[in-house]
Short mmCIF file of C-alpha atoms in Angstrom, two decimals:
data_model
loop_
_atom_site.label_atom_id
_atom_site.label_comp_id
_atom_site.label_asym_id
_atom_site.label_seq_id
_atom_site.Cartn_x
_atom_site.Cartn_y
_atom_site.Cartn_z
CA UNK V 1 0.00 0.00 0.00
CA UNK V 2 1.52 3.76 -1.04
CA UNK V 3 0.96 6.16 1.78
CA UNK V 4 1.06 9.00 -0.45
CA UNK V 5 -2.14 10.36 -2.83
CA UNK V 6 -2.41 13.59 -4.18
CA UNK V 7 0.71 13.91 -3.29
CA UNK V 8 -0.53 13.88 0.55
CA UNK V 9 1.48 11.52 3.02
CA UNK V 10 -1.44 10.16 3.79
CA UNK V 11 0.43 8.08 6.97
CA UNK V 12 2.10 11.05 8.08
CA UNK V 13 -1.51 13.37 8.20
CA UNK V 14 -3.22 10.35 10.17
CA UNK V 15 -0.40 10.12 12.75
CA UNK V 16 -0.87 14.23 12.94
CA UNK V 17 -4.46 13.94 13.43
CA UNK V 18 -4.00 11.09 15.83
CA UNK V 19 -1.14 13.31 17.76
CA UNK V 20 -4.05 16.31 17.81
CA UNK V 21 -6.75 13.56 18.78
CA UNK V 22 -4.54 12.46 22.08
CA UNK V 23 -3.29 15.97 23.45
CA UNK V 24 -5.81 18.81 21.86
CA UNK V 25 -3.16 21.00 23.85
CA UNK V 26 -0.97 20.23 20.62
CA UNK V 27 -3.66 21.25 18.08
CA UNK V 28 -2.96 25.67 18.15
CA UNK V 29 -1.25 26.63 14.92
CA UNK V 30 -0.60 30.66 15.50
CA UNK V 31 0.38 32.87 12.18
CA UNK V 32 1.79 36.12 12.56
CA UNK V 33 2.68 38.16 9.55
CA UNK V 34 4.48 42.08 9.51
CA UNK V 35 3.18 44.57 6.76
CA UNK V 36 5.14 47.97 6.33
CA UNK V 37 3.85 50.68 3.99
CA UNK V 38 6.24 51.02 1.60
CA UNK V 39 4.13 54.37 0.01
CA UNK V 40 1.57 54.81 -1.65
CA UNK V 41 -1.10 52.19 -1.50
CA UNK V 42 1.47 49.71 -1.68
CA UNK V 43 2.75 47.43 1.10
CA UNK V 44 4.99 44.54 2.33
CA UNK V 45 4.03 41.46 4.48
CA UNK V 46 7.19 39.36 5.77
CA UNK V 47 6.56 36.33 7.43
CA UNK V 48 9.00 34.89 9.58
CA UNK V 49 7.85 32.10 11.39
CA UNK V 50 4.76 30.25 12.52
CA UNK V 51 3.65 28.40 15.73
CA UNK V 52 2.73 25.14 15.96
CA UNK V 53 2.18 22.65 19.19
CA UNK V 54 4.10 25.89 21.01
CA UNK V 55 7.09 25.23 18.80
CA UNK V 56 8.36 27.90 16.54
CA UNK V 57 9.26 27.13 12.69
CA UNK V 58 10.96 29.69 11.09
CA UNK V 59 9.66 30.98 7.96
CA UNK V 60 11.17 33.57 4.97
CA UNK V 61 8.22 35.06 2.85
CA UNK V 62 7.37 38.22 1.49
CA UNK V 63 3.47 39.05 0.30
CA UNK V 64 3.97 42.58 -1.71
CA UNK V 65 0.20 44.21 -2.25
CA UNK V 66 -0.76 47.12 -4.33
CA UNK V 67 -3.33 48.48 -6.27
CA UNK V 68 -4.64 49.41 -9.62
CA UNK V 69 -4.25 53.25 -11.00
CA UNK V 70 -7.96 53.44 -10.75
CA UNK V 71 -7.78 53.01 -7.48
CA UNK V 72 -4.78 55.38 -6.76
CA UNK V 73 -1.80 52.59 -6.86
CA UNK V 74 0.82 51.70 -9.37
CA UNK V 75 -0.41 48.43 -9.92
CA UNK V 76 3.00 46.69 -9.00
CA UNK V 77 1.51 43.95 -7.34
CA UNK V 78 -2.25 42.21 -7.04
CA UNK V 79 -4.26 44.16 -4.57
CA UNK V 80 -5.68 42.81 -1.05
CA UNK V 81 -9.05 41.75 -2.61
CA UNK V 82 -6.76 39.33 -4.93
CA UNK V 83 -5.12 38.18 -2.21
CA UNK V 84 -7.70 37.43 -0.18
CA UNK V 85 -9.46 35.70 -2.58
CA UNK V 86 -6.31 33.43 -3.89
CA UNK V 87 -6.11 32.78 0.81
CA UNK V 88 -9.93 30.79 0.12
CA UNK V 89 -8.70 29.21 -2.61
CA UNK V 90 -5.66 27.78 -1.89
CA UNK V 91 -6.75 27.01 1.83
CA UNK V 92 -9.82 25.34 -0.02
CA UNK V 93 -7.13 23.54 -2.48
CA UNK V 94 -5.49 21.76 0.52
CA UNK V 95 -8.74 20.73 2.32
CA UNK V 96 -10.45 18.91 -1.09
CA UNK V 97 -6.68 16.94 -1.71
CA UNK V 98 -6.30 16.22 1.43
CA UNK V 99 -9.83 14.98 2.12
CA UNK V 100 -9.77 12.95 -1.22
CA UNK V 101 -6.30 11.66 -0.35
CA UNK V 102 -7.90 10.24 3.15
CA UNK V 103 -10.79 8.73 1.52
CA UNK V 104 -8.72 6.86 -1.27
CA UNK V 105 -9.88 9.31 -4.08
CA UNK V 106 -7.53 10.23 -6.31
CA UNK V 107 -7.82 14.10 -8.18
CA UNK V 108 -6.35 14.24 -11.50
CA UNK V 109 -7.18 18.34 -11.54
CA UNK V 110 -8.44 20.89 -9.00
CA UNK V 111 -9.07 24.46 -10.75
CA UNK V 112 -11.57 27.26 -8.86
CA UNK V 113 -12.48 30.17 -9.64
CA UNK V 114 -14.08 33.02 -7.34
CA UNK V 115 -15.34 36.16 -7.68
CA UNK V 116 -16.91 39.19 -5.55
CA UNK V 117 -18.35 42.35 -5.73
CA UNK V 118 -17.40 45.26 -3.24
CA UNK V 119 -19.89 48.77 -2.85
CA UNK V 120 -17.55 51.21 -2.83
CA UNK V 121 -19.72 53.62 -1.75
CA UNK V 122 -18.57 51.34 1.86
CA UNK V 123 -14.49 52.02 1.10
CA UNK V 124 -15.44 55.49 0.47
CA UNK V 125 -17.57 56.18 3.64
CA UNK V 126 -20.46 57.77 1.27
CA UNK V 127 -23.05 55.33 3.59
CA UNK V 128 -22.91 54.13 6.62
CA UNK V 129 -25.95 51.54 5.51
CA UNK V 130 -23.31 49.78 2.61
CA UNK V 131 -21.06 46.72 3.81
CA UNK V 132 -17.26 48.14 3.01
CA UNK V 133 -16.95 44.12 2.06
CA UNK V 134 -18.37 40.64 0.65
CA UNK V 135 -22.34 40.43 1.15
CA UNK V 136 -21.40 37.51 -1.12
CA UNK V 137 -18.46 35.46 -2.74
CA UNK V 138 -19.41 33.30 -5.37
CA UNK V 139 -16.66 30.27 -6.29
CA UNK V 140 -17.14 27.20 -8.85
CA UNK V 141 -14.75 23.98 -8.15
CA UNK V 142 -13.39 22.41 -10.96
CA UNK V 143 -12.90 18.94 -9.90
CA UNK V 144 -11.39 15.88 -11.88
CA UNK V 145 -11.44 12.85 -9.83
CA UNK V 146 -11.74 8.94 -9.66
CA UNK V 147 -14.31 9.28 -6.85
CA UNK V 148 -17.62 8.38 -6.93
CA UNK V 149 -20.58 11.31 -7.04
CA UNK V 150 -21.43 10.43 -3.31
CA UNK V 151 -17.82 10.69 -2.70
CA UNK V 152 -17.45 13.93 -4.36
CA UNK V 153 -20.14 15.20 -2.60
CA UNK V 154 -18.91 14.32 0.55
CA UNK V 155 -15.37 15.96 -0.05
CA UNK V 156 -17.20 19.06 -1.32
CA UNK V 157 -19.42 19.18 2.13
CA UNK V 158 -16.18 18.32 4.37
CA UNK V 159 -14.24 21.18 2.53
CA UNK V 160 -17.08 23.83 3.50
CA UNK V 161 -17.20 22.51 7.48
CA UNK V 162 -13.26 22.16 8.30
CA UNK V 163 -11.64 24.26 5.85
CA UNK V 164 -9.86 27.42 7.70
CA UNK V 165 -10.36 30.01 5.57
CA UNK V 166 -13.83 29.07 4.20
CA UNK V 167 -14.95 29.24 8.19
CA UNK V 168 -13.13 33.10 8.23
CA UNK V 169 -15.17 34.50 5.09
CA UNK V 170 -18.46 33.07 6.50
CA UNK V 171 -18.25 33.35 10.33
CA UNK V 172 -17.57 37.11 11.88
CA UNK V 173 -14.03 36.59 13.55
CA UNK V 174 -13.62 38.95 16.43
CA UNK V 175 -11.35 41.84 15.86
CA UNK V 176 -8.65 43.07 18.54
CA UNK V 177 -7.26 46.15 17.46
CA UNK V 178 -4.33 47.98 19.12
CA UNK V 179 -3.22 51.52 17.96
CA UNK V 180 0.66 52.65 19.27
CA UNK V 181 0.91 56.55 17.49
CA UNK V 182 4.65 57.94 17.40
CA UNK V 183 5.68 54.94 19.43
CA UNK V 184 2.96 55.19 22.45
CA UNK I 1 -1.96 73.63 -2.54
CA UNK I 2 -0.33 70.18 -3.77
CA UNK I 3 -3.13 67.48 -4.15
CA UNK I 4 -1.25 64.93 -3.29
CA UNK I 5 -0.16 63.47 0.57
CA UNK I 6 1.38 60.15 1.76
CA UNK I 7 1.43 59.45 -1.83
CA UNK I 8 -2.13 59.84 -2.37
CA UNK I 9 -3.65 61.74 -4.82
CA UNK I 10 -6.57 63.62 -3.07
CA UNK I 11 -7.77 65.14 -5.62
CA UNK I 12 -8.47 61.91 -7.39
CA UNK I 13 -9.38 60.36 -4.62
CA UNK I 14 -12.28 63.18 -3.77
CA UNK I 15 -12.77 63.20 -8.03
CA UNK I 16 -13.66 59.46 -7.40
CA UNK I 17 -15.91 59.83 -4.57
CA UNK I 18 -18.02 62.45 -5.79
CA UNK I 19 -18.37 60.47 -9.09
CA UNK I 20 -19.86 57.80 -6.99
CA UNK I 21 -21.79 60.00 -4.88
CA UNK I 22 -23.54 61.61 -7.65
CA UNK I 23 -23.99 58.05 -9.63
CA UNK I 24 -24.02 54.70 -6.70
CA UNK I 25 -24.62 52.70 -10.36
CA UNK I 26 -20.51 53.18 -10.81
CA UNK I 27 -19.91 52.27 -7.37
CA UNK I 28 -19.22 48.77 -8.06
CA UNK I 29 -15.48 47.21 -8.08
CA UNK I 30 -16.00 43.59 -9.49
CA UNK I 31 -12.60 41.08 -8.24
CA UNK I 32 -11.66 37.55 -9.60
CA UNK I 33 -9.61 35.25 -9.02
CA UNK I 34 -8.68 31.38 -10.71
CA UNK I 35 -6.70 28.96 -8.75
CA UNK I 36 -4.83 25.75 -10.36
CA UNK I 37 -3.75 23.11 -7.44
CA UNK I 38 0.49 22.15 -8.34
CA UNK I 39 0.41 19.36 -6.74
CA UNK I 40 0.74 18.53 -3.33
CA UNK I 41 -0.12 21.11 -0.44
CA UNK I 42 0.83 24.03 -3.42
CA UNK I 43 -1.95 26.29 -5.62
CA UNK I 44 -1.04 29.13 -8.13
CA UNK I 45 -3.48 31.84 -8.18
CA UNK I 46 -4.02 34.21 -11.22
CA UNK I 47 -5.34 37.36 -11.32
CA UNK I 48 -6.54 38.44 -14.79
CA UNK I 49 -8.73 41.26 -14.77
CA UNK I 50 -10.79 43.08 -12.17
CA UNK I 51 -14.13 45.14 -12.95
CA UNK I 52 -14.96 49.04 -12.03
CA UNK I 53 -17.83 50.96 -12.92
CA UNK I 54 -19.17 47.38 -15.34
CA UNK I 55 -15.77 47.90 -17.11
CA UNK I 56 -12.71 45.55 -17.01
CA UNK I 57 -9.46 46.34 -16.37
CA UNK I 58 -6.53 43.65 -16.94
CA UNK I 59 -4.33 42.33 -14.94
CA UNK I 60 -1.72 40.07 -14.60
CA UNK I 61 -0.72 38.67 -10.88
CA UNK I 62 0.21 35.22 -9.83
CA UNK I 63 0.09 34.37 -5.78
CA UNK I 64 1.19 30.98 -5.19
CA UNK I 65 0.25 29.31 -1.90
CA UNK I 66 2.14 26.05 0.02
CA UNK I 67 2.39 24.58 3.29
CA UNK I 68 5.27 24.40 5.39
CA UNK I 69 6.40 20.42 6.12
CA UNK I 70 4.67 19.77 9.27
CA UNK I 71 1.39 20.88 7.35
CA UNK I 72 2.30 18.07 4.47
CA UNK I 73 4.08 20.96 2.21
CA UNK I 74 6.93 21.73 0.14
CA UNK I 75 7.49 25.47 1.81
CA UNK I 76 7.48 26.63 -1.07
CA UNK I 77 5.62 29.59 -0.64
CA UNK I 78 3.15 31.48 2.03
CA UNK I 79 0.37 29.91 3.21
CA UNK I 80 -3.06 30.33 3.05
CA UNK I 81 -3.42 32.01 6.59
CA UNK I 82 -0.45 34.16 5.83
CA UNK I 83 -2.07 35.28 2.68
CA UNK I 84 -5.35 35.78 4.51
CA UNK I 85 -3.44 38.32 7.12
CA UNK I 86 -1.24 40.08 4.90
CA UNK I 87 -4.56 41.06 2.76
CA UNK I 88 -6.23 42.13 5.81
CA UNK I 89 -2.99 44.22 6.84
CA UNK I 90 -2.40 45.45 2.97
CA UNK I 91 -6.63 46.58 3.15
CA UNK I 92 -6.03 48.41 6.16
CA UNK I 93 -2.72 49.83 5.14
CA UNK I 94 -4.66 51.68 2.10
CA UNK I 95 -7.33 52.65 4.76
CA UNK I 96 -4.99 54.74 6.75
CA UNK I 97 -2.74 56.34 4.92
CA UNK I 98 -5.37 57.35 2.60
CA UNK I 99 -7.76 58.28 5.58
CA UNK I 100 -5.48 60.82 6.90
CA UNK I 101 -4.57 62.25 3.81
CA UNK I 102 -8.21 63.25 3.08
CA UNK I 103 -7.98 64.51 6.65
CA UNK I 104 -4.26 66.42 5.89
CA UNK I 105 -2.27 64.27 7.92
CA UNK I 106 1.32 63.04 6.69
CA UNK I 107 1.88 59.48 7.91
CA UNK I 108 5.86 58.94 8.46
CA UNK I 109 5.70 55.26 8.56
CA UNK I 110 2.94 52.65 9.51
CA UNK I 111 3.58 49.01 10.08
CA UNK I 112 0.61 46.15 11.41
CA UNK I 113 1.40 43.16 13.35
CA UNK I 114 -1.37 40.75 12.71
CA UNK I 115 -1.27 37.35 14.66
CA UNK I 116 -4.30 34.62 14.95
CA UNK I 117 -4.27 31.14 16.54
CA UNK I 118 -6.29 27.80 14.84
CA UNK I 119 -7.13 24.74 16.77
CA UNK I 120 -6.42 22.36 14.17
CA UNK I 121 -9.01 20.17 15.41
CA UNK I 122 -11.40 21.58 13.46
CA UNK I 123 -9.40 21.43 10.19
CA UNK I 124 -8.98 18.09 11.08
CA UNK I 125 -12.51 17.41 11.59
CA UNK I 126 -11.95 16.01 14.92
CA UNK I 127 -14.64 18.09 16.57
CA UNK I 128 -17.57 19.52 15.46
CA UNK I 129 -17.82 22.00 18.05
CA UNK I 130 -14.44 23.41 17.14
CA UNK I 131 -14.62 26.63 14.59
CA UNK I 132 -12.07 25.64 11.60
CA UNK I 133 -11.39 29.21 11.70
CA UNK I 134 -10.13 32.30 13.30
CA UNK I 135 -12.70 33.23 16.56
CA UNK I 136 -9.99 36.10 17.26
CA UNK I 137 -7.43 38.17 14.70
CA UNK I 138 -4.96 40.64 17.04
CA UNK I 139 -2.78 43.34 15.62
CA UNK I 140 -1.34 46.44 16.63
CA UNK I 141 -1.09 49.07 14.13
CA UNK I 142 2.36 51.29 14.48
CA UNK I 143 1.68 54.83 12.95
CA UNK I 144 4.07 57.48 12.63
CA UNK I 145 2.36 60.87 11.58
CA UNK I 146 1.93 64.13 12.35
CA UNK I 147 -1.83 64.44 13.29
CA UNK I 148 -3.26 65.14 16.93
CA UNK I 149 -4.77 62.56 19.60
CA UNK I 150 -7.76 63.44 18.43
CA UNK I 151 -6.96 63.06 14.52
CA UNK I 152 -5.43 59.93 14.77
CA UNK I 153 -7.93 58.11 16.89
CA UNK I 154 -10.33 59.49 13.84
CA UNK I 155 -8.28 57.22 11.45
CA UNK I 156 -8.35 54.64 13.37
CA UNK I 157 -11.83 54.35 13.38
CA UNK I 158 -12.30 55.49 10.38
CA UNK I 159 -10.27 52.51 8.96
CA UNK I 160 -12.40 49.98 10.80
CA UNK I 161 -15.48 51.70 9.85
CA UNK I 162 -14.66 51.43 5.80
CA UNK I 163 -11.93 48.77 5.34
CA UNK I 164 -13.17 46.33 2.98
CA UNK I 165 -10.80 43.83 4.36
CA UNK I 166 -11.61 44.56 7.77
CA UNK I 167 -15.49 44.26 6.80
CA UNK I 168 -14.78 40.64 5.39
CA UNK I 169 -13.15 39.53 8.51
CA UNK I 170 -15.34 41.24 10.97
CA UNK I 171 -18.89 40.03 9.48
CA UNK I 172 -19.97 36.72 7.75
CA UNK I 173 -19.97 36.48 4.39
CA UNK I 174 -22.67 34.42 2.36
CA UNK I 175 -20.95 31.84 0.48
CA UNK I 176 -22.64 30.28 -2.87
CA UNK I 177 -20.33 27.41 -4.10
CA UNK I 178 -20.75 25.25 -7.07
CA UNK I 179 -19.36 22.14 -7.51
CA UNK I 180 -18.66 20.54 -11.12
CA UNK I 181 -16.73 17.12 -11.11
CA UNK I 182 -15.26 15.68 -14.54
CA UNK I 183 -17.16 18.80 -16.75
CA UNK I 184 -20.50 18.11 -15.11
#
């Protein structure tokens, strides 16, 4: 028997789970990311490590974020709507390989696209009655897979209830904000 | 007078605004995004147009996404939770510096930390009662800039009042997937 489908370790992801299952003190995974305006509408996110069972990885990553000339950037890099868009998707991407992988499916091809619509009257503070964001984000998978429909079904359903970033676009996540002007 | 502050263009930005004002119809900004799964943990976003006032505007951005090893990855790039933040912090980053130049207030330098803990028992879909997600985003935004108390508290606000970003993480967003497996 291989381990590996989808190129998932399947072994390795059932003895994580199983490590999670016996100690749930072991299942926090904390991010942290550092953005410094770099002018303009543009910005730079470093990433330098990530937490996980209280252990510190280290980490060397650079998101750069911009935004069009219509909307007052130099379009040097895709703009935070883009980014948080391609965050659903690839978070998405890992849940419906992995969950195929641990139910002996294999996908041949995994394309989605998703699209949104902002108000800018909300960006531009013109009404206080307009969501600034998403009312709605509409995505289509693009699944090729050996699976049967029940199966694919299944995957689909477990993607929407355990995937990360699915749960932060459609549950409110509480916001703690700390302001520090000229250093105090 | 010079129309332009922290590298914003205020006069655009006010051109803009009052276009909307006077016509909500053009106050739509339409974004996309199409995601391929590499292989393994890793996805490749493109970003290939975007949509303002019903008309299209191209584009041409790639953000790839990975995992690190202990999450079954290559490393290969950031992943989907450092996206997520670093489009929340790039959102926000906009929403400041262009806040307090519409109020006349030069921002020196402005950098977010953003951290956020998962319990990957709910990836893992070990526990039902477990939220996959974020319940609680942190960050502490460090301004440099020359307005009062008053002023910058203002922004602050301000940014958490508008931020389209900040919106999206702050409120639930309705989610309409569609699932097509093998072209049906």
């Amino acid at each position: 028997m291989t381990s590996s489908l989808n190129g998932i370790n399947v072994a390795a992801l059932t003895q994580f789970a199983e490590g999670i299952r016996q100690n749930p003190s072991n299942a926090e995974a904390k991010f942290e990311v550092h953005t410094r305006w770099d002018g303009q509408t543009r910005s730079v996110a470093t990433v330098k490590s990530y937490g996980l069972r209280g252990q510190s990885h280290a980490r060397d990553f650079t998101i750069v974020a911009d935004e069009p000339p219509e909307l007052l950037g130099e379009n040097s890099a895709p703009n935070p709507q883009e980014l948080l868009m391609a965050a659903l998707n690839a978070c998405m991407t890992v849940g419906y390989v992995a969950t195929a992988a641990g139910m002996g499916v294999t996908v041949r091809s995994l394309e989605i696209d998703t699209t949104g619509a902002l108000d800018l009257r909300g960006f531009l503070g013109l009404d206080n009655g307009v969501n600034p964001g998403y009312d709605e984000i509409q995505y289509t998978v693009h699944i090729d897979a050996d699976g049967t429909a029940e199966q694919m079904e299944k995957i689909h359903q477990e993607v929407m209830r355990t995937s990360p970033n699915f749960a932060n676009f459609a549950r409110a996540i509480r916001m703690v904000p700390k302001l520090v002007v000229n250093g105090k």
